Amino acid sequence: MRNGWLVLGVALLTALIGILAALSVTPIYESNILIQINRNAPLSREMQTDVPAATEVEILRSRSIITRVVKALQLDLSVEPKYFPVVGAFLARSDRGLPEFLELRGYAWGTDRVNVSVFNVPGRLLRQPFALAVGRAGSFTLTHETLGIKLAGRVGQPARLRTRHGNIELLVSAIDARPGAQFVVTRNPTFQVVEQLRKSLSVTENGKESNVIGVSLKGSKPELISRILNQVGDEYVSQHVAQKSNETGRALAFYDQQLAESRQRMQKLDERLGQVLRAHGVSDLNEESTTLSQQSIALQAKLAEAEQQKLELSSRFLEQHPTVIVASRHIQDVRDDLNRLEARRRSLGAAQQEIARLTRDRKANSEVHMGLLNTQQKLAALMSSDNRDVRVVDRAETPLQPGTLKLTVMIVLACLGGLAAGVIASVVKNAIVARNSRVTLLYMRDIPDRQEVTVSG
C-alpha cells in the first residue's frame, strides 16, 4: 500500500504497452471447403479407374491448379493501404475511421480502397514497393523515390511509363479513398506466390478411404481466403471435367474410327456375298442345292432305265442296229447331263463353303459392331451429360470470428498483466529497501569498534 503510486504507474505503463500490442495484432481467420470423389460413374463404369485419394490431394496442391487460382484472383498483385502505426490497421478492420479533420495525410483510414486491375512491371522491378497516392477528381500518382519513378494517371484510363528498366503499365479501375491516402502497390513473381499458397493450403482426406477431401486456409483477410478456397475448388473441378472430357473425346474418336472400319468390313462382306450369288445366278444356294440333288436322283434313275433298255435291245440286235445306236446316244446324253449336274453341285459346294465363311465373318463383325456402337453411344451420352466424378460439397464461407484471441480478452489480459507487474515492482522495491536498511544498520554497529581500535593503536 505504501508503494501505491509505483504499482499504479507500472500497471498503467504495462497495460498501455499490452493494449497497443493487442491493437497491432493482426487477427487470423480460417475457412475450409469439402470435396467429394465419386468412384462409380453410371455411364462410364467401363472407363472408370479407381484413383486413390492421396493422388487427388497432390493434384489439389499441384502448380497447375494453384497457378490458375493465382492468375484468376491476381494474387501476385498486392495493393495494401498505408496505415497509421499501431491503431491504423485496427481502425480499418473496424471500419470506423476518423473524422476528416483528424486524419493525417499520407495514410489510409477506415474504408479507403483502391482497385488496381493491371500493374505490369519489368522483371527487375518485381517485389519493389511502389507508393500510390490518391489525388483529387479521380487522379493518382505512382512513385518510387529510390528509383526516381513517377507516373500520373486517372481512374479507368491506362497509364504507361518507359523507364531504363523497362515499361510500366498501370490501370486503376476504381478509387474509394480521400485525397492524400497512400497505398503500397507491389508486383510479385507468380511462381513465388504459387509456392507460398501451396505451402499455406492444408489438404487432407477426412477419414480413411472416405473419398472426402478437406481443404483449409488461414489468413488475415477473411473474404480473400474464402475466395481463394472457392476458386481452388472450382479450378479442381474444371480441370477434372476437362481432363475427363478430353479422355472421353479421345475414346469417342477411337470408337468412331473403329465403327467406320467395321462398317467398311461389313460392306465388303456383303459385296462379296452378292458377287458369289450373282456368279451362280441364284439368290439362295440352299434351295438350289436341294433342286440339284433332286435332279441328280432323277437323272440317275433315268440313266439306269436307259441302260436297262439298251441291255434288252442288245440281246435282240447287234450294236450297229439303229435302235441300239439310238439307245446308246440316249444313255450318253443322260450321262452328260448328270456330269454337268455334278459339276454344278461341286461348284455350289465350294460357293456354299465361301458363303458359310462370309456369313461367319459377317456375324462376328456384326457382334463387334454392336459392342462398339453401344460403347460409342454411352460415351456420346457421357459427353453431353453433366456427370461428374468430383464435386464441391461445402463451399467456403467468409469467417466472422478470428482464430486468435479477441481484442477485449487481450485488453483484459494486458490490464491483469500490468497489475501483476506493478505488484512485482512493489515487492522488488520493498526487498531492495529492506536490504539497504540491513546493510546500513550493520555498518552503523561496526563504526564504534573501528574507532576504539584506532585510538589504542
Coordinates of C-alpha atoms in Angstrom, one line a residue:
M1 CA 0.0 0.0 0.0
R2 CA 3.0 2.3 0.7
N3 CA 4.0 1.8 -3.0
G4 CA 0.6 2.6 -4.4
W5 CA 1.9 5.1 -6.9
L6 CA 4.6 2.7 -8.1
V7 CA 2.1 -0.1 -8.5
L8 CA -0.3 2.2 -10.4
G9 CA 2.4 3.6 -12.6
V10 CA 3.9 0.2 -13.6
A11 CA 0.4 -1.2 -14.1
L12 CA -0.7 1.7 -16.3
L13 CA 2.6 1.6 -18.4
T14 CA 2.4 -2.2 -18.8
A15 CA -1.3 -2.2 -19.6
L16 CA -0.7 0.6 -22.2
I17 CA 2.0 -1.4 -23.9
G18 CA -0.1 -4.5 -23.9
I19 CA -3.1 -2.6 -25.3
L20 CA -1.0 -1.1 -28.1
A21 CA 0.3 -4.6 -28.9
A22 CA -3.2 -6.0 -28.9
L23 CA -4.3 -3.3 -31.3
S24 CA -1.4 -4.0 -33.6
V25 CA -2.0 -7.8 -33.6
T26 CA -3.5 -9.0 -36.9
P27 CA -6.4 -11.4 -36.4
I28 CA -6.1 -14.7 -38.2
Y29 CA -9.1 -16.3 -39.8
E30 CA -9.6 -19.8 -41.2
S31 CA -12.0 -21.2 -43.8
N32 CA -12.4 -24.6 -45.5
I33 CA -14.1 -26.5 -48.3
L34 CA -15.1 -30.2 -48.7
I35 CA -14.6 -32.1 -52.0
Q36 CA -16.2 -35.5 -52.6
I37 CA -14.8 -38.0 -55.1
N38 CA -17.4 -40.4 -56.6
R39 CA -15.8 -43.7 -57.5
N40 CA -18.6 -45.2 -59.6
A41 CA -20.0 -43.1 -62.5
P42 CA -23.1 -44.8 -64.0
L43 CA -22.3 -44.1 -67.7
S44 CA -18.5 -44.7 -67.6
R45 CA -18.1 -47.7 -65.4
E46 CA -16.2 -49.5 -68.2
M47 CA -13.9 -46.5 -68.4
Q48 CA -13.7 -45.8 -64.7
T49 CA -10.4 -46.1 -62.9
D50 CA -10.0 -46.1 -59.1
V51 CA -7.8 -43.2 -58.2
P52 CA -6.5 -43.1 -54.6
A53 CA -7.5 -40.0 -52.6
A54 CA -3.8 -39.3 -51.9
T55 CA -3.4 -38.7 -55.6
E56 CA -6.3 -36.2 -55.6
V57 CA -4.7 -34.5 -52.6
E58 CA -1.5 -33.9 -54.5
I59 CA -3.4 -32.8 -57.6
L60 CA -5.2 -30.2 -55.4
R61 CA -1.8 -28.9 -54.4
S62 CA -0.4 -29.0 -57.8
R63 CA 1.1 -26.0 -59.6
S64 CA -1.3 -26.3 -62.5
I65 CA -4.3 -25.6 -60.3
I66 CA -2.7 -23.1 -57.9
T67 CA -1.2 -21.1 -60.8
R68 CA -4.7 -20.7 -62.4
V69 CA -6.0 -19.6 -59.0
V70 CA -3.3 -17.0 -58.6
K71 CA -3.9 -15.6 -62.1
A72 CA -7.7 -15.6 -61.7
L73 CA -7.6 -13.7 -58.5
Q74 CA -4.5 -11.7 -59.3
L75 CA -2.8 -12.8 -56.1
D76 CA 0.6 -11.8 -57.4
L77 CA -0.6 -8.2 -57.3
S78 CA -0.5 -6.7 -53.8
V79 CA -2.3 -3.4 -53.0
E80 CA -2.0 -2.7 -49.3
P81 CA -3.2 0.6 -47.6
K82 CA -0.5 2.5 -45.7
Y83 CA -2.0 2.6 -42.2
F84 CA -1.0 4.8 -39.3
P85 CA 1.2 2.9 -37.0
V86 CA -0.4 0.7 -34.3
V87 CA -4.0 1.9 -34.5
G88 CA -4.4 2.4 -38.2
A89 CA -5.0 -1.2 -39.1
F90 CA -7.4 -1.6 -36.1
L91 CA -9.4 1.3 -37.3
A92 CA -9.5 -0.1 -40.8
R93 CA -10.7 -3.5 -39.6
S94 CA -13.4 -2.0 -37.5
D95 CA -14.5 0.2 -40.4
R96 CA -14.7 3.1 -38.1
G97 CA -12.1 5.5 -39.4
L98 CA -11.6 9.0 -38.1
P99 CA -13.3 12.3 -38.9
E100 CA -11.7 14.0 -41.9
F101 CA -10.2 16.9 -39.9
L102 CA -8.4 14.3 -37.7
E103 CA -7.0 12.2 -40.5
L104 CA -3.3 12.7 -41.3
R105 CA -2.4 13.0 -45.0
G106 CA -0.3 10.1 -46.3
Y107 CA -2.2 7.4 -44.5
A108 CA -5.3 5.4 -45.4
W109 CA -8.2 5.4 -42.9
G110 CA -11.2 3.3 -42.4
T111 CA -12.8 2.0 -45.6
D112 CA -10.3 3.5 -48.1
R113 CA -10.0 1.2 -51.1
V114 CA -8.2 1.2 -54.5
N115 CA -8.9 -1.4 -57.2
V116 CA -5.9 -2.0 -59.4
S117 CA -6.8 -4.1 -62.5
V118 CA -3.5 -4.0 -64.3
F119 CA 0.0 -3.5 -63.0
N120 CA 2.8 -4.8 -65.2
V121 CA 6.4 -4.1 -64.4
P122 CA 9.7 -5.4 -65.9
G123 CA 11.4 -8.3 -64.2
R124 CA 13.9 -6.1 -62.4
L125 CA 11.1 -4.2 -60.6
L126 CA 9.3 -7.3 -59.2
R127 CA 9.0 -7.2 -55.4
Q128 CA 9.7 -3.5 -55.5
P129 CA 7.1 -1.5 -53.4
F130 CA 5.5 1.5 -55.2
A131 CA 3.6 4.2 -53.4
L132 CA 0.3 5.1 -55.0
A133 CA -1.0 8.5 -53.7
V134 CA -4.7 9.4 -54.3
G135 CA -5.3 12.8 -55.7
R136 CA -8.5 14.8 -56.4
A137 CA -11.2 14.1 -59.0
G138 CA -10.0 10.5 -59.6
S139 CA -6.4 11.3 -60.2
F140 CA -3.4 9.4 -58.7
T141 CA 0.3 9.3 -58.7
L142 CA 2.6 6.2 -58.6
T143 CA 6.1 6.8 -57.3
H144 CA 9.2 5.0 -56.3
E145 CA 11.6 7.5 -54.7
T146 CA 14.7 5.3 -54.8
L147 CA 14.4 4.5 -58.5
G148 CA 13.2 8.0 -59.4
I149 CA 9.9 6.7 -61.0
K150 CA 6.8 8.9 -61.1
L151 CA 3.7 8.0 -63.1
A152 CA 0.5 10.1 -63.0
G153 CA -2.9 8.9 -64.2
R154 CA -6.6 8.9 -63.8
V155 CA -9.2 6.2 -62.9
G156 CA -10.3 4.0 -65.8
Q157 CA -7.5 5.2 -68.1
P158 CA -4.4 3.1 -68.8
A159 CA -1.2 4.8 -67.8
R160 CA 2.2 3.8 -69.2
L161 CA 5.7 4.9 -68.5
R162 CA 9.0 3.9 -70.1
T163 CA 11.9 3.6 -67.7
R164 CA 15.5 2.5 -68.0
H165 CA 14.4 -0.8 -66.5
G166 CA 11.5 -1.4 -68.9
N167 CA 7.9 -0.3 -69.4
I168 CA 5.4 0.1 -66.6
E169 CA 1.7 -0.3 -67.2
L170 CA -1.0 0.6 -64.7
L171 CA -4.8 0.6 -64.8
V172 CA -6.7 1.7 -61.7
S173 CA -10.4 0.8 -62.2
A174 CA -11.8 2.3 -59.0
I175 CA -10.8 4.6 -56.1
D176 CA -12.8 4.9 -52.9
A177 CA -10.4 6.9 -50.7
R178 CA -10.0 10.5 -49.7
P179 CA -7.3 12.6 -51.3
G180 CA -3.9 12.2 -49.8
A181 CA -4.4 8.5 -48.9
Q182 CA -1.5 6.3 -49.9
F183 CA -1.3 2.6 -50.9
V184 CA 1.7 0.3 -51.4
V185 CA 1.5 -1.5 -54.7
T186 CA 3.8 -4.5 -55.4
R187 CA 4.0 -6.9 -58.2
N188 CA 5.4 -10.3 -57.0
P189 CA 6.7 -13.2 -59.1
T190 CA 3.9 -15.6 -59.9
F191 CA 6.0 -18.7 -59.0
Q192 CA 6.8 -17.2 -55.6
V193 CA 3.1 -16.6 -54.8
V194 CA 2.2 -20.0 -56.1
E195 CA 4.7 -21.7 -53.8
Q196 CA 3.6 -19.6 -50.8
L197 CA 0.0 -20.5 -51.4
R198 CA 0.8 -24.2 -51.9
K199 CA 2.6 -24.2 -48.5
S200 CA -0.3 -22.4 -46.8
L201 CA -3.0 -24.8 -48.1
S202 CA -3.9 -27.7 -45.8
V203 CA -5.3 -30.5 -47.9
T204 CA -6.2 -33.8 -46.1
E205 CA -8.5 -36.7 -46.6
N206 CA -11.2 -36.7 -43.9
G207 CA -11.1 -40.2 -42.6
K208 CA -9.6 -43.3 -44.1
E209 CA -10.9 -44.2 -47.6
S210 CA -13.8 -41.7 -47.1
N211 CA -13.3 -40.2 -50.6
V212 CA -13.9 -36.8 -49.0
I213 CA -11.0 -34.2 -49.1
G214 CA -10.9 -31.1 -46.8
V215 CA -9.0 -28.0 -47.9
S216 CA -8.4 -25.2 -45.4
L217 CA -6.6 -22.0 -45.4
K218 CA -5.6 -19.4 -42.8
G219 CA -5.1 -15.7 -43.4
S220 CA -5.8 -12.2 -42.2
K221 CA -8.3 -11.3 -44.9
P222 CA -11.5 -13.4 -44.4
E223 CA -13.1 -12.5 -47.7
L224 CA -9.9 -13.3 -49.7
I225 CA -9.3 -16.7 -48.1
S226 CA -12.9 -17.8 -48.9
R227 CA -12.5 -16.6 -52.5
I228 CA -9.2 -18.5 -52.8
L229 CA -10.7 -21.7 -51.5
N230 CA -13.7 -21.5 -53.7
Q231 CA -11.5 -20.8 -56.7
V232 CA -9.3 -23.8 -55.8
G233 CA -12.4 -26.0 -55.7
D234 CA -13.7 -24.6 -59.0
E235 CA -10.4 -24.9 -60.7
Y236 CA -10.0 -28.5 -59.5
V237 CA -13.5 -29.5 -60.7
S238 CA -12.9 -27.7 -64.0
Q239 CA -9.6 -29.4 -64.6
H240 CA -11.1 -32.8 -63.7
V241 CA -14.1 -32.2 -66.0
A242 CA -11.8 -31.0 -68.8
Q243 CA -9.5 -34.0 -68.4
K244 CA -12.4 -36.4 -68.3
S245 CA -13.9 -34.7 -71.4
N246 CA -10.6 -35.0 -73.2
E247 CA -10.2 -38.6 -72.3
T248 CA -13.9 -39.3 -73.3
G249 CA -13.4 -37.3 -76.5
R250 CA -10.3 -39.3 -77.5
A251 CA -12.1 -42.6 -76.6
L252 CA -15.1 -41.4 -78.6
A253 CA -12.9 -40.6 -81.6
F254 CA -11.2 -44.0 -81.3
Y255 CA -14.6 -45.8 -81.3
D256 CA -15.9 -43.7 -84.2
Q257 CA -12.9 -44.8 -86.2
Q258 CA -13.4 -48.4 -85.2
L259 CA -17.1 -48.2 -86.2
A260 CA -16.2 -46.7 -89.5
E261 CA -13.8 -49.6 -90.2
S262 CA -16.4 -52.1 -89.0
R263 CA -18.9 -50.7 -91.4
Q264 CA -16.4 -50.9 -94.2
R265 CA -15.7 -54.6 -93.4
M266 CA -19.4 -55.4 -93.3
Q267 CA -19.9 -53.6 -96.6
K268 CA -17.1 -55.6 -98.2
L269 CA -18.5 -58.9 -96.9
D270 CA -22.0 -58.0 -98.2
E271 CA -20.5 -57.1 -101.6
R272 CA -18.5 -60.4 -101.8
L273 CA -21.6 -62.4 -100.8
G274 CA -23.6 -60.7 -103.6
Q275 CA -20.8 -61.4 -106.1
V276 CA -20.9 -65.1 -105.2
L277 CA -24.7 -65.3 -105.5
R278 CA -24.7 -63.4 -108.8
A279 CA -21.9 -65.6 -110.2
H280 CA -24.1 -68.7 -109.8
G281 CA -27.3 -66.9 -110.9
V282 CA -29.2 -67.8 -107.7
S283 CA -30.3 -66.0 -104.7
D284 CA -30.5 -69.0 -102.3
L285 CA -27.8 -71.6 -102.6
N286 CA -29.5 -74.0 -100.2
E287 CA -32.6 -74.1 -102.3
E288 CA -30.6 -74.5 -105.5
S289 CA -28.6 -77.3 -103.9
T290 CA -31.8 -79.2 -103.0
T291 CA -33.1 -78.8 -106.5
L292 CA -29.8 -80.1 -108.0
S293 CA -29.9 -83.1 -105.6
Q294 CA -33.5 -83.9 -106.8
Q295 CA -32.5 -83.5 -110.4
S296 CA -29.4 -85.8 -109.9
I297 CA -31.5 -88.5 -108.4
A298 CA -34.0 -88.3 -111.3
L299 CA -31.2 -88.4 -113.9
Q300 CA -29.6 -91.4 -112.2
A301 CA -32.9 -93.2 -112.3
K302 CA -33.3 -92.2 -115.9
L303 CA -29.8 -93.5 -116.7
A304 CA -30.5 -96.8 -115.0
E305 CA -33.7 -97.2 -117.0
A306 CA -31.9 -96.3 -120.3
E307 CA -29.1 -98.8 -119.6
Q308 CA -31.7 -101.5 -118.9
Q309 CA -33.4 -100.7 -122.2
K310 CA -30.1 -100.9 -124.1
L311 CA -29.3 -104.2 -122.4
E312 CA -32.7 -105.6 -123.6
L313 CA -32.1 -104.3 -127.2
S314 CA -28.5 -105.7 -127.2
S315 CA -29.9 -109.1 -126.5
R316 CA -32.0 -108.9 -129.7
F317 CA -30.0 -106.7 -132.1
L318 CA -26.4 -106.0 -133.0
E319 CA -24.5 -103.0 -131.9
Q320 CA -24.8 -101.5 -135.3
H321 CA -28.6 -101.6 -135.3
P322 CA -30.2 -98.2 -135.4
T323 CA -32.3 -98.9 -132.3
V324 CA -29.2 -99.8 -130.3
I325 CA -27.3 -96.8 -131.6
V326 CA -30.2 -94.5 -130.5
A327 CA -30.3 -96.1 -127.1
S328 CA -26.5 -95.6 -126.7
R329 CA -26.8 -92.0 -127.7
H330 CA -29.7 -91.5 -125.2
I331 CA -27.5 -93.0 -122.4
Q332 CA -24.6 -90.8 -123.3
D333 CA -26.9 -87.7 -123.2
V334 CA -28.2 -88.7 -119.8
R335 CA -24.6 -89.2 -118.6
D336 CA -23.6 -85.8 -120.0
D337 CA -26.5 -84.2 -118.2
L338 CA -25.5 -86.0 -115.0
N339 CA -21.9 -84.9 -115.3
R340 CA -22.9 -81.3 -115.8
L341 CA -25.2 -81.5 -112.8
E342 CA -22.4 -83.0 -110.7
A343 CA -20.1 -80.2 -111.8
R344 CA -22.8 -77.7 -110.9
R345 CA -23.2 -79.3 -107.5
R346 CA -19.4 -79.2 -106.9
S347 CA -19.3 -75.5 -107.8
L348 CA -22.2 -74.8 -105.5
G349 CA -20.4 -76.7 -102.7
A350 CA -17.3 -74.5 -103.0
A351 CA -19.6 -71.5 -103.1
Q352 CA -21.5 -72.7 -100.1
Q353 CA -18.2 -73.0 -98.2
E354 CA -17.2 -69.5 -99.1
I355 CA -20.7 -68.2 -98.2
A356 CA -20.6 -70.0 -94.9
R357 CA -17.2 -68.4 -94.2
L358 CA -18.5 -65.0 -95.2
T359 CA -21.6 -65.5 -93.1
R360 CA -19.5 -66.4 -90.0
D361 CA -17.2 -63.4 -90.6
R362 CA -20.3 -61.1 -91.0
K363 CA -21.9 -62.4 -87.8
A364 CA -18.7 -61.9 -85.8
N365 CA -18.2 -58.5 -87.3
S366 CA -21.8 -57.6 -86.5
E367 CA -21.4 -58.6 -82.9
V368 CA -18.2 -56.5 -82.6
H369 CA -20.0 -53.6 -84.4
M370 CA -22.9 -53.7 -81.9
G371 CA -20.5 -53.7 -79.0
L372 CA -18.6 -50.7 -80.5
L373 CA -21.9 -48.9 -81.1
N374 CA -23.2 -49.4 -77.5
T375 CA -19.9 -48.1 -76.1
Q376 CA -19.9 -45.2 -78.6
Q377 CA -23.5 -44.3 -77.5
K378 CA -22.5 -44.4 -73.8
L379 CA -19.5 -42.1 -74.5
A380 CA -21.7 -39.7 -76.5
A381 CA -24.2 -39.6 -73.7
L382 CA -21.4 -39.0 -71.2
M383 CA -20.0 -36.1 -73.3
S384 CA -23.4 -34.4 -73.4
S385 CA -24.3 -35.0 -69.7
D386 CA -23.0 -33.2 -66.6
N387 CA -22.0 -36.4 -64.9
R388 CA -19.0 -35.5 -62.6
D389 CA -16.8 -37.7 -60.6
V390 CA -15.9 -34.9 -58.2
R391 CA -18.0 -32.1 -56.7
V392 CA -17.6 -29.4 -54.0
V393 CA -19.8 -30.5 -51.2
D394 CA -19.3 -27.5 -48.9
R395 CA -18.1 -24.2 -50.3
A396 CA -16.1 -21.8 -48.2
E397 CA -17.9 -19.1 -46.3
T398 CA -16.5 -15.9 -45.1
P399 CA -15.4 -16.5 -41.5
L400 CA -16.7 -13.9 -39.0
Q401 CA -14.7 -14.8 -35.9
P402 CA -10.9 -14.9 -35.9
G403 CA -8.9 -17.9 -34.5
T404 CA -6.8 -15.6 -32.3
L405 CA -7.9 -14.1 -29.0
K406 CA -10.5 -11.3 -29.1
L407 CA -9.4 -7.7 -28.6
T408 CA -11.4 -7.4 -25.3
V409 CA -9.7 -10.6 -23.9
M410 CA -6.3 -9.3 -24.8
I411 CA -7.0 -5.9 -23.2
V412 CA -8.2 -7.6 -20.0
L413 CA -5.1 -9.8 -20.0
A414 CA -2.9 -6.7 -20.6
C415 CA -4.6 -4.9 -17.6
L416 CA -4.1 -8.0 -15.4
G417 CA -0.5 -8.3 -16.5
G418 CA 0.0 -4.6 -15.7
L419 CA -1.4 -5.1 -12.2
A420 CA 0.8 -8.1 -11.7
A421 CA 3.8 -6.2 -12.9
G422 CA 3.0 -3.4 -10.5
V423 CA 2.8 -5.7 -7.6
I424 CA 6.1 -7.4 -8.6
A425 CA 7.7 -4.0 -8.9
S426 CA 6.4 -3.1 -5.4
V427 CA 7.8 -6.4 -4.0
V428 CA 11.1 -5.8 -5.6
K429 CA 11.3 -2.3 -4.3
N430 CA 10.4 -3.4 -0.7
A431 CA 13.1 -6.1 -0.9
I432 CA 15.7 -3.6 -2.1
V433 CA 14.7 -1.1 0.6
A434 CA 14.9 -3.8 3.3
R435 CA 18.3 -5.0 2.1
N436 CA 19.6 -1.4 2.1
S437 CA 18.3 -0.9 5.7
R438 CA 20.0 -4.0 7.0
V439 CA 23.3 -3.0 5.4
T440 CA 23.1 0.5 6.9
L441 CA 22.3 -0.9 10.3
L442 CA 25.3 -3.3 10.3
Y443 CA 27.5 -0.5 9.1
M444 CA 26.5 1.7 12.0
R445 CA 27.1 -1.0 14.5
D446 CA 30.7 -1.5 13.2
I447 CA 31.7 2.2 13.5
P448 CA 32.4 2.3 17.3
D449 CA 34.6 -0.8 17.3
R450 CA 36.7 0.6 14.5
Q451 CA 37.2 3.9 16.4
E452 CA 38.4 2.1 19.5
V453 CA 40.9 0.0 17.6
T454 CA 42.3 3.2 16.0
V455 CA 42.7 5.1 19.4
S456 CA 44.5 2.2 21.1
G457 CA 46.9 1.9 18.2

